[in-house]
């Protein structure tokens, strides 16, 4: 009897997993027909942290156009060119339409470093040049415009406390402030979503963190003016989880050290993403 119970556990696990996918929020809490940019610090961030988001938002039926902007080539070990190629392969696995939807910045202002923070104003300036090229010539009495609708990046804690991740949050917030600096009273043309950082225990619960995440999302649910939902919840299916794994193991081969396997197997971020809108950006 005991062995029968143990043998049934994997089946029960899969059934519970599929059930959580079935009961997660429906189409009314999705982004549709949006121009979306995922802002990351290094090649492999899109797979290690944002795979559920990428796989959800790139579904053809939603009509979104998703791009990736990566602010370094991850050249700390001299593998910058290799890692750029790996990012391209990973992006395709995660649903991007074409290679042109990925842009990697090569700038000494943004070194791949565990000890260096990037300047928020420099990030803001780069984002403005890329996504709000007419900002300086738009009259203050008119609404600011942008070439994207949605910007997605790390939250203020950066998931892993990496200073480059945290810098992206600060830079993205600074970008939105720059957009609205001369345009008080208008609605910001870009909505900023950030990926929620959890405590260490929850970070390594994999799919088992889903019930807690779902409860939190239900309690925090609201509708922003203009119909933009918050929070967003994406739970990957077993097939999506396998695709996220392949984005690391088959695409980012240069990064597959022993500890990456632990992340792939145990991290909730390979299966579950919850994102919230950054508010009160003044």
PDB file of C-alpha atoms in Angstrom:
ATOM      1  CA  UNK A   1       0.000   0.000   0.000  1.00  0.00           C
ATOM      2  CA  UNK A   2       2.813   2.354   0.919  1.00  0.00           C
ATOM      3  CA  UNK A   3       4.592   1.812  -2.393  1.00  0.00           C
ATOM      4  CA  UNK A   4       1.303   2.321  -4.251  1.00  0.00           C
ATOM      5  CA  UNK A   5       0.846   5.670  -2.521  1.00  0.00           C
ATOM      6  CA  UNK A   6       4.389   6.754  -3.352  1.00  0.00           C
ATOM      7  CA  UNK A   7       3.950   5.710  -6.987  1.00  0.00           C
ATOM      8  CA  UNK A   8       0.749   7.756  -7.201  1.00  0.00           C
ATOM      9  CA  UNK A   9       2.404  10.983  -6.008  1.00  0.00           C
ATOM     10  CA  UNK A  10       3.821  11.993  -9.409  1.00  0.00           C
ATOM     11  CA  UNK A  11       0.390  11.493 -10.978  1.00  0.00           C
ATOM     12  CA  UNK A  12      -1.241  13.567  -8.248  1.00  0.00           C
ATOM     13  CA  UNK A  13       1.392  16.255  -8.744  1.00  0.00           C
ATOM     14  CA  UNK A  14       0.690  16.490 -12.481  1.00  0.00           C
ATOM     15  CA  UNK A  15      -3.075  16.554 -11.902  1.00  0.00           C
ATOM     16  CA  UNK A  16      -2.730  19.412  -9.405  1.00  0.00           C
ATOM     17  CA  UNK A  17      -0.453  21.268 -11.814  1.00  0.00           C
ATOM     18  CA  UNK A  18      -2.932  20.980 -14.669  1.00  0.00           C
ATOM     19  CA  UNK A  19      -5.764  22.057 -12.367  1.00  0.00           C
ATOM     20  CA  UNK A  20      -3.975  25.270 -11.364  1.00  0.00           C
ATOM     21  CA  UNK A  21      -3.501  26.087 -15.050  1.00  0.00           C
ATOM     22  CA  UNK A  22      -7.213  25.496 -15.632  1.00  0.00           C
ATOM     23  CA  UNK A  23      -8.340  27.796 -12.810  1.00  0.00           C
ATOM     24  CA  UNK A  24      -5.855  30.622 -13.371  1.00  0.00           C
ATOM     25  CA  UNK A  25      -7.341  33.983 -14.471  1.00  0.00           C
ATOM     26  CA  UNK A  26      -8.843  33.959 -17.939  1.00  0.00           C
ATOM     27  CA  UNK A  27      -8.603  36.108 -21.018  1.00  0.00           C
ATOM     28  CA  UNK A  28     -10.004  39.204 -19.283  1.00  0.00           C
ATOM     29  CA  UNK A  29      -6.723  39.480 -17.397  1.00  0.00           C
ATOM     30  CA  UNK A  30      -4.433  39.255 -20.411  1.00  0.00           C
ATOM     31  CA  UNK A  31      -2.607  41.837 -22.482  1.00  0.00           C
ATOM     32  CA  UNK A  32      -3.894  41.987 -26.052  1.00  0.00           C
ATOM     33  CA  UNK A  33      -2.704  43.847 -29.151  1.00  0.00           C
ATOM     34  CA  UNK A  34       0.112  45.535 -27.242  1.00  0.00           C
ATOM     35  CA  UNK A  35       3.626  46.586 -28.217  1.00  0.00           C
ATOM     36  CA  UNK A  36       5.691  45.026 -25.443  1.00  0.00           C
ATOM     37  CA  UNK A  37       9.369  45.306 -24.519  1.00  0.00           C
ATOM     38  CA  UNK A  38      11.048  42.964 -22.052  1.00  0.00           C
ATOM     39  CA  UNK A  39      13.995  44.823 -20.523  1.00  0.00           C
ATOM     40  CA  UNK A  40      16.723  42.491 -19.236  1.00  0.00           C
ATOM     41  CA  UNK A  41      20.296  42.860 -18.068  1.00  0.00           C
ATOM     42  CA  UNK A  42      21.969  39.729 -19.461  1.00  0.00           C
ATOM     43  CA  UNK A  43      21.374  37.027 -22.051  1.00  0.00           C
ATOM     44  CA  UNK A  44      19.593  34.173 -20.179  1.00  0.00           C
ATOM     45  CA  UNK A  45      17.501  36.507 -17.968  1.00  0.00           C
ATOM     46  CA  UNK A  46      14.612  35.987 -20.387  1.00  0.00           C
ATOM     47  CA  UNK A  47      14.772  32.219 -19.835  1.00  0.00           C
ATOM     48  CA  UNK A  48      15.715  32.009 -16.157  1.00  0.00           C
ATOM     49  CA  UNK A  49      13.192  34.576 -14.925  1.00  0.00           C
ATOM     50  CA  UNK A  50      10.642  35.561 -17.583  1.00  0.00           C
ATOM     51  CA  UNK A  51       9.963  32.375 -19.580  1.00  0.00           C
ATOM     52  CA  UNK A  52       6.314  31.985 -18.418  1.00  0.00           C
ATOM     53  CA  UNK A  53       5.673  35.636 -19.328  1.00  0.00           C
ATOM     54  CA  UNK A  54       7.309  35.308 -22.727  1.00  0.00           C
ATOM     55  CA  UNK A  55       5.484  32.104 -23.618  1.00  0.00           C
ATOM     56  CA  UNK A  56       2.148  33.609 -22.586  1.00  0.00           C
ATOM     57  CA  UNK A  57       2.420  37.025 -24.230  1.00  0.00           C
ATOM     58  CA  UNK A  58       3.827  35.781 -27.542  1.00  0.00           C
ATOM     59  CA  UNK A  59       0.789  33.604 -28.269  1.00  0.00           C
ATOM     60  CA  UNK A  60      -0.395  34.573 -31.732  1.00  0.00           C
ATOM     61  CA  UNK A  61      -4.064  34.834 -30.719  1.00  0.00           C
ATOM     62  CA  UNK A  62      -3.278  37.732 -28.359  1.00  0.00           C
ATOM     63  CA  UNK A  63      -1.932  39.920 -31.171  1.00  0.00           C
ATOM     64  CA  UNK A  64       0.991  41.277 -29.157  1.00  0.00           C
ATOM     65  CA  UNK A  65       4.362  42.256 -30.590  1.00  0.00           C
ATOM     66  CA  UNK A  66       7.017  41.354 -28.042  1.00  0.00           C
ATOM     67  CA  UNK A  67      10.633  42.488 -28.192  1.00  0.00           C
ATOM     68  CA  UNK A  68      13.654  42.039 -25.922  1.00  0.00           C
ATOM     69  CA  UNK A  69      16.099  44.814 -25.047  1.00  0.00           C
ATOM     70  CA  UNK A  70      19.188  43.473 -23.271  1.00  0.00           C
ATOM     71  CA  UNK A  71      21.549  46.071 -21.796  1.00  0.00           C
ATOM     72  CA  UNK A  72      24.695  43.933 -21.864  1.00  0.00           C
ATOM     73  CA  UNK A  73      26.057  40.980 -23.783  1.00  0.00           C
ATOM     74  CA  UNK A  74      27.061  39.239 -20.554  1.00  0.00           C
ATOM     75  CA  UNK A  75      30.710  39.536 -21.478  1.00  0.00           C
ATOM     76  CA  UNK A  76      32.123  39.142 -17.949  1.00  0.00           C
ATOM     77  CA  UNK A  77      33.855  35.897 -19.004  1.00  0.00           C
ATOM     78  CA  UNK A  78      34.671  37.024 -22.535  1.00  0.00           C
ATOM     79  CA  UNK A  79      31.708  35.181 -24.052  1.00  0.00           C
ATOM     80  CA  UNK A  80      29.740  38.203 -25.231  1.00  0.00           C
ATOM     81  CA  UNK A  81      29.358  37.165 -28.880  1.00  0.00           C
ATOM     82  CA  UNK A  82      28.465  33.606 -27.928  1.00  0.00           C
ATOM     83  CA  UNK A  83      25.864  34.790 -25.453  1.00  0.00           C
ATOM     84  CA  UNK A  84      24.247  37.122 -27.987  1.00  0.00           C
ATOM     85  CA  UNK A  85      23.790  34.164 -30.347  1.00  0.00           C
ATOM     86  CA  UNK A  86      22.368  32.135 -27.470  1.00  0.00           C
ATOM     87  CA  UNK A  87      19.887  34.901 -26.652  1.00  0.00           C
ATOM     88  CA  UNK A  88      18.662  34.833 -30.242  1.00  0.00           C
ATOM     89  CA  UNK A  89      18.083  31.065 -30.065  1.00  0.00           C
ATOM     90  CA  UNK A  90      16.346  31.339 -26.715  1.00  0.00           C
ATOM     91  CA  UNK A  91      14.103  34.167 -27.907  1.00  0.00           C
ATOM     92  CA  UNK A  92      12.868  32.056 -30.808  1.00  0.00           C
ATOM     93  CA  UNK A  93      12.109  29.144 -28.493  1.00  0.00           C
ATOM     94  CA  UNK A  94      10.146  31.484 -26.234  1.00  0.00           C
ATOM     95  CA  UNK A  95       7.996  32.767 -29.078  1.00  0.00           C
ATOM     96  CA  UNK A  96       9.619  35.848 -30.610  1.00  0.00           C
ATOM     97  CA  UNK A  97       8.759  36.400 -34.266  1.00  0.00           C
ATOM     98  CA  UNK A  98      12.206  37.183 -35.635  1.00  0.00           C
ATOM     99  CA  UNK A  99      15.808  37.984 -34.714  1.00  0.00           C
ATOM    100  CA  UNK A 100      15.175  41.708 -35.212  1.00  0.00           C
ATOM    101  CA  UNK A 101      12.955  41.596 -32.132  1.00  0.00           C
ATOM    102  CA  UNK A 102      16.077  41.215 -29.989  1.00  0.00           C
ATOM    103  CA  UNK A 103      18.513  44.072 -29.456  1.00  0.00           C
ATOM    104  CA  UNK A 104      21.643  43.835 -27.315  1.00  0.00           C
ATOM    105  CA  UNK A 105      23.388  46.990 -26.102  1.00  0.00           C
ATOM    106  CA  UNK A 106      27.181  47.057 -26.087  1.00  0.00           C
ATOM    107  CA  UNK A 107      28.140  49.994 -23.867  1.00  0.00           C
ATOM    108  CA  UNK A 108      30.893  50.298 -21.221  1.00  0.00           C
ATOM    109  CA  UNK A 109      28.362  52.203 -19.089  1.00  0.00           C
ATOM    110  CA  UNK A 110      26.554  48.887 -18.569  1.00  0.00           C
ATOM    111  CA  UNK A 111      29.168  46.267 -17.631  1.00  0.00           C
ATOM    112  CA  UNK A 112      28.118  42.737 -16.740  1.00  0.00           C
ATOM    113  CA  UNK A 113      29.119  42.792 -13.087  1.00  0.00           C
ATOM    114  CA  UNK A 114      27.945  41.390  -9.757  1.00  0.00           C
ATOM    115  CA  UNK A 115      29.357  44.429  -7.985  1.00  0.00           C
ATOM    116  CA  UNK A 116      28.450  47.344 -10.270  1.00  0.00           C
ATOM    117  CA  UNK A 117      25.175  49.265 -10.356  1.00  0.00           C
ATOM    118  CA  UNK A 118      24.174  51.003 -13.560  1.00  0.00           C
ATOM    119  CA  UNK A 119      23.196  54.665 -13.592  1.00  0.00           C
ATOM    120  CA  UNK A 120      19.406  55.102 -13.704  1.00  0.00           C
ATOM    121  CA  UNK A 121      19.578  58.328 -15.710  1.00  0.00           C
ATOM    122  CA  UNK A 122      21.757  56.687 -18.365  1.00  0.00           C
ATOM    123  CA  UNK A 123      19.274  53.831 -18.663  1.00  0.00           C
ATOM    124  CA  UNK A 124      16.414  56.330 -18.845  1.00  0.00           C
ATOM    125  CA  UNK A 125      18.144  58.282 -21.609  1.00  0.00           C
ATOM    126  CA  UNK A 126      18.733  55.091 -23.595  1.00  0.00           C
ATOM    127  CA  UNK A 127      15.085  54.027 -23.229  1.00  0.00           C
ATOM    128  CA  UNK A 128      13.875  57.478 -24.275  1.00  0.00           C
ATOM    129  CA  UNK A 129      16.051  57.401 -27.393  1.00  0.00           C
ATOM    130  CA  UNK A 130      14.763  53.929 -28.264  1.00  0.00           C
ATOM    131  CA  UNK A 131      11.068  54.277 -27.442  1.00  0.00           C
ATOM    132  CA  UNK A 132      10.256  57.998 -27.241  1.00  0.00           C
ATOM    133  CA  UNK A 133      12.326  59.626 -30.014  1.00  0.00           C
ATOM    134  CA  UNK A 134       9.952  62.621 -30.292  1.00  0.00           C
ATOM    135  CA  UNK A 135       9.885  63.388 -26.583  1.00  0.00           C
ATOM    136  CA  UNK A 136      11.976  66.549 -26.729  1.00  0.00           C
ATOM    137  CA  UNK A 137       9.920  68.045 -29.571  1.00  0.00           C
ATOM    138  CA  UNK A 138       6.456  67.180 -28.227  1.00  0.00           C
ATOM    139  CA  UNK A 139       4.760  70.326 -26.835  1.00  0.00           C
ATOM    140  CA  UNK A 140       4.159  70.269 -23.091  1.00  0.00           C
ATOM    141  CA  UNK A 141       0.451  70.817 -23.763  1.00  0.00           C
ATOM    142  CA  UNK A 142       0.228  67.563 -25.713  1.00  0.00           C
ATOM    143  CA  UNK A 143       0.244  63.944 -24.623  1.00  0.00           C
ATOM    144  CA  UNK A 144       3.668  62.261 -24.781  1.00  0.00           C
ATOM    145  CA  UNK A 145       3.984  59.394 -27.228  1.00  0.00           C
ATOM    146  CA  UNK A 146       6.018  56.197 -27.293  1.00  0.00           C
ATOM    147  CA  UNK A 147       6.636  53.311 -29.666  1.00  0.00           C
ATOM    148  CA  UNK A 148       5.808  50.721 -26.979  1.00  0.00           C
ATOM    149  CA  UNK A 149       2.764  50.288 -24.762  1.00  0.00           C
ATOM    150  CA  UNK A 150       4.185  47.957 -22.125  1.00  0.00           C
ATOM    151  CA  UNK A 151       7.623  47.748 -20.487  1.00  0.00           C
ATOM    152  CA  UNK A 152       8.424  44.656 -18.392  1.00  0.00           C
ATOM    153  CA  UNK A 153      11.449  44.257 -16.141  1.00  0.00           C
ATOM    154  CA  UNK A 154      12.616  43.277 -12.644  1.00  0.00           C
ATOM    155  CA  UNK A 155      11.170  44.815  -9.493  1.00  0.00           C
ATOM    156  CA  UNK A 156      13.150  46.888  -6.988  1.00  0.00           C
ATOM    157  CA  UNK A 157      14.697  43.754  -5.416  1.00  0.00           C
ATOM    158  CA  UNK A 158      15.820  42.221  -8.707  1.00  0.00           C
ATOM    159  CA  UNK A 159      14.736  38.618  -7.839  1.00  0.00           C
ATOM    160  CA  UNK A 160      18.329  37.583  -7.089  1.00  0.00           C
ATOM    161  CA  UNK A 161      19.489  40.959  -5.675  1.00  0.00           C
ATOM    162  CA  UNK A 162      21.803  41.317  -8.679  1.00  0.00           C
ATOM    163  CA  UNK A 163      22.788  45.014  -8.904  1.00  0.00           C
ATOM    164  CA  UNK A 164      22.305  45.029 -12.685  1.00  0.00           C
ATOM    165  CA  UNK A 165      18.722  43.758 -12.273  1.00  0.00           C
ATOM    166  CA  UNK A 166      17.947  46.352  -9.614  1.00  0.00           C
ATOM    167  CA  UNK A 167      19.419  49.048 -11.845  1.00  0.00           C
ATOM    168  CA  UNK A 168      16.941  48.158 -14.592  1.00  0.00           C
ATOM    169  CA  UNK A 169      14.032  48.830 -12.256  1.00  0.00           C
ATOM    170  CA  UNK A 170      15.453  52.200 -11.260  1.00  0.00           C
ATOM    171  CA  UNK A 171      16.161  53.083 -14.882  1.00  0.00           C
ATOM    172  CA  UNK A 172      12.683  52.062 -16.044  1.00  0.00           C
ATOM    173  CA  UNK A 173      11.053  54.184 -13.329  1.00  0.00           C
ATOM    174  CA  UNK A 174      13.300  57.089 -14.295  1.00  0.00           C
ATOM    175  CA  UNK A 175      12.231  56.633 -17.933  1.00  0.00           C
ATOM    176  CA  UNK A 176       8.548  56.950 -17.048  1.00  0.00           C
ATOM    177  CA  UNK A 177       9.272  60.036 -14.965  1.00  0.00           C
ATOM    178  CA  UNK A 178      11.158  61.518 -17.925  1.00  0.00           C
ATOM    179  CA  UNK A 179       8.196  60.804 -20.203  1.00  0.00           C
ATOM    180  CA  UNK A 180       5.847  62.744 -17.933  1.00  0.00           C
ATOM    181  CA  UNK A 181       8.189  65.526 -16.769  1.00  0.00           C
ATOM    182  CA  UNK A 182       6.748  68.193 -19.102  1.00  0.00           C
ATOM    183  CA  UNK A 183       3.345  66.583 -19.507  1.00  0.00           C
ATOM    184  CA  UNK A 184       1.541  66.861 -16.185  1.00  0.00           C
ATOM    185  CA  UNK A 185      -2.092  65.824 -16.290  1.00  0.00           C
ATOM    186  CA  UNK A 186      -1.702  63.435 -19.205  1.00  0.00           C
ATOM    187  CA  UNK A 187      -1.726  59.656 -18.936  1.00  0.00           C
ATOM    188  CA  UNK A 188       1.658  57.996 -19.335  1.00  0.00           C
ATOM    189  CA  UNK A 189       1.812  56.205 -22.713  1.00  0.00           C
ATOM    190  CA  UNK A 190       3.882  53.338 -21.252  1.00  0.00           C
ATOM    191  CA  UNK A 191       2.745  50.965 -18.504  1.00  0.00           C
ATOM    192  CA  UNK A 192       5.553  49.452 -16.422  1.00  0.00           C
ATOM    193  CA  UNK A 193       5.114  45.899 -15.144  1.00  0.00           C
ATOM    194  CA  UNK A 194       7.667  44.375 -12.771  1.00  0.00           C
ATOM    195  CA  UNK A 195       8.319  40.745 -11.839  1.00  0.00           C
ATOM    196  CA  UNK A 196       7.623  40.057  -8.162  1.00  0.00           C
ATOM    197  CA  UNK A 197      10.508  39.007  -5.933  1.00  0.00           C
ATOM    198  CA  UNK A 198       9.647  36.324  -3.351  1.00  0.00           C
ATOM    199  CA  UNK A 199      11.497  35.074  -0.285  1.00  0.00           C
ATOM    200  CA  UNK A 200      14.116  32.341  -0.659  1.00  0.00           C
ATOM    201  CA  UNK A 201      11.807  29.528   0.425  1.00  0.00           C
ATOM    202  CA  UNK A 202       9.119  30.355  -2.121  1.00  0.00           C
ATOM    203  CA  UNK A 203      11.717  31.001  -4.805  1.00  0.00           C
ATOM    204  CA  UNK A 204      12.671  27.311  -4.793  1.00  0.00           C
ATOM    205  CA  UNK A 205       9.220  25.714  -4.480  1.00  0.00           C
ATOM    206  CA  UNK A 206       8.746  25.428  -8.247  1.00  0.00           C
ATOM    207  CA  UNK A 207       5.094  24.719  -9.144  1.00  0.00           C
ATOM    208  CA  UNK A 208       4.251  24.253  -5.445  1.00  0.00           C
ATOM    209  CA  UNK A 209       4.357  28.032  -5.043  1.00  0.00           C
ATOM    210  CA  UNK A 210       1.407  28.416  -7.411  1.00  0.00           C
ATOM    211  CA  UNK A 211      -1.442  28.284  -4.827  1.00  0.00           C
ATOM    212  CA  UNK A 212       0.116  31.053  -2.708  1.00  0.00           C
ATOM    213  CA  UNK A 213       0.774  33.165  -5.801  1.00  0.00           C
ATOM    214  CA  UNK A 214      -2.782  32.714  -7.065  1.00  0.00           C
ATOM    215  CA  UNK A 215      -4.261  33.763  -3.721  1.00  0.00           C
ATOM    216  CA  UNK A 216      -2.071  36.872  -3.605  1.00  0.00           C
ATOM    217  CA  UNK A 217      -3.013  37.816  -7.160  1.00  0.00           C
ATOM    218  CA  UNK A 218      -6.728  37.455  -6.447  1.00  0.00           C
ATOM    219  CA  UNK A 219      -6.429  39.649  -3.343  1.00  0.00           C
ATOM    220  CA  UNK A 220      -4.458  42.313  -5.258  1.00  0.00           C
ATOM    221  CA  UNK A 221      -6.583  42.244  -8.396  1.00  0.00           C
ATOM    222  CA  UNK A 222      -7.745  45.539  -9.820  1.00  0.00           C
ATOM    223  CA  UNK A 223      -8.253  47.223 -13.164  1.00  0.00           C
ATOM    224  CA  UNK A 224      -6.172  50.209 -14.107  1.00  0.00           C
ATOM    225  CA  UNK A 225      -7.866  53.065 -15.944  1.00  0.00           C
ATOM    226  CA  UNK A 226      -7.726  52.247 -19.624  1.00  0.00           C
ATOM    227  CA  UNK A 227      -8.315  48.556 -18.954  1.00  0.00           C
ATOM    228  CA  UNK A 228      -4.751  47.431 -18.189  1.00  0.00           C
ATOM    229  CA  UNK A 229      -4.997  44.519 -15.729  1.00  0.00           C
ATOM    230  CA  UNK A 230      -2.886  44.122 -12.602  1.00  0.00           C
ATOM    231  CA  UNK A 231      -1.445  41.878 -11.420  1.00  0.00           C
ATOM    232  CA  UNK A 232      -0.694  39.570 -14.311  1.00  0.00           C
ATOM    233  CA  UNK A 233      -0.334  35.865 -13.540  1.00  0.00           C
ATOM    234  CA  UNK A 234       1.247  33.349 -15.895  1.00  0.00           C
ATOM    235  CA  UNK A 235       1.444  29.657 -14.993  1.00  0.00           C
ATOM    236  CA  UNK A 236       3.278  27.456 -17.451  1.00  0.00           C
ATOM    237  CA  UNK A 237       1.956  24.049 -18.503  1.00  0.00           C
ATOM    238  CA  UNK A 238       4.246  20.999 -18.359  1.00  0.00           C
ATOM    239  CA  UNK A 239       4.984  21.601 -22.068  1.00  0.00           C
ATOM    240  CA  UNK A 240       5.748  25.277 -21.417  1.00  0.00           C
ATOM    241  CA  UNK A 241       8.051  24.265 -18.550  1.00  0.00           C
ATOM    242  CA  UNK A 242       9.870  21.908 -20.908  1.00  0.00           C
ATOM    243  CA  UNK A 243      10.237  24.742 -23.429  1.00  0.00           C
ATOM    244  CA  UNK A 244      11.611  27.053 -20.721  1.00  0.00           C
ATOM    245  CA  UNK A 245      14.109  24.359 -19.781  1.00  0.00           C
ATOM    246  CA  UNK A 246      15.187  24.012 -23.415  1.00  0.00           C
ATOM    247  CA  UNK A 247      15.676  27.788 -23.631  1.00  0.00           C
ATOM    248  CA  UNK A 248      18.400  27.292 -21.025  1.00  0.00           C
ATOM    249  CA  UNK A 249      19.830  23.868 -21.792  1.00  0.00           C
ATOM    250  CA  UNK A 250      19.659  23.978 -25.609  1.00  0.00           C
ATOM    251  CA  UNK A 251      20.120  27.719 -26.223  1.00  0.00           C
ATOM    252  CA  UNK A 252      22.245  29.036 -23.347  1.00  0.00           C
ATOM    253  CA  UNK A 253      24.744  26.185 -23.360  1.00  0.00           C
ATOM    254  CA  UNK A 254      27.667  28.361 -22.267  1.00  0.00           C
ATOM    255  CA  UNK A 255      25.848  29.116 -19.000  1.00  0.00           C
ATOM    256  CA  UNK A 256      24.957  25.553 -18.056  1.00  0.00           C
ATOM    257  CA  UNK A 257      27.095  25.132 -14.944  1.00  0.00           C
ATOM    258  CA  UNK A 258      26.051  22.701 -12.219  1.00  0.00           C
ATOM    259  CA  UNK A 259      24.113  25.257 -10.157  1.00  0.00           C
ATOM    260  CA  UNK A 260      21.975  26.225 -13.161  1.00  0.00           C
ATOM    261  CA  UNK A 261      20.452  22.755 -13.067  1.00  0.00           C
ATOM    262  CA  UNK A 262      19.275  23.411  -9.518  1.00  0.00           C
ATOM    263  CA  UNK A 263      17.583  26.621 -10.693  1.00  0.00           C
ATOM    264  CA  UNK A 264      15.944  24.936 -13.674  1.00  0.00           C
ATOM    265  CA  UNK A 265      14.518  22.132 -11.518  1.00  0.00           C
ATOM    266  CA  UNK A 266      13.485  24.080  -8.417  1.00  0.00           C
ATOM    267  CA  UNK A 267      12.879  27.737  -9.301  1.00  0.00           C
ATOM    268  CA  UNK A 268       9.293  28.987  -9.353  1.00  0.00           C
ATOM    269  CA  UNK A 269      10.302  31.504 -12.029  1.00  0.00           C
ATOM    270  CA  UNK A 270      10.651  28.706 -14.571  1.00  0.00           C
ATOM    271  CA  UNK A 271       6.953  27.930 -14.079  1.00  0.00           C
ATOM    272  CA  UNK A 272       5.192  30.897 -12.446  1.00  0.00           C
ATOM    273  CA  UNK A 273       5.420  34.647 -13.082  1.00  0.00           C
ATOM    274  CA  UNK A 274       3.344  37.314 -11.384  1.00  0.00           C
ATOM    275  CA  UNK A 275       3.809  40.911 -12.459  1.00  0.00           C
ATOM    276  CA  UNK A 276       2.379  44.110 -11.033  1.00  0.00           C
ATOM    277  CA  UNK A 277       2.053  47.628 -12.373  1.00  0.00           C
ATOM    278  CA  UNK A 278       4.421  50.155 -10.859  1.00  0.00           C
ATOM    279  CA  UNK A 279       2.283  52.976  -9.494  1.00  0.00           C
ATOM    280  CA  UNK A 280       2.801  56.470  -8.125  1.00  0.00           C
ATOM    281  CA  UNK A 281       5.588  57.270 -10.585  1.00  0.00           C
ATOM    282  CA  UNK A 282       5.964  61.012 -10.371  1.00  0.00           C
TER     283      UNK A 282
END
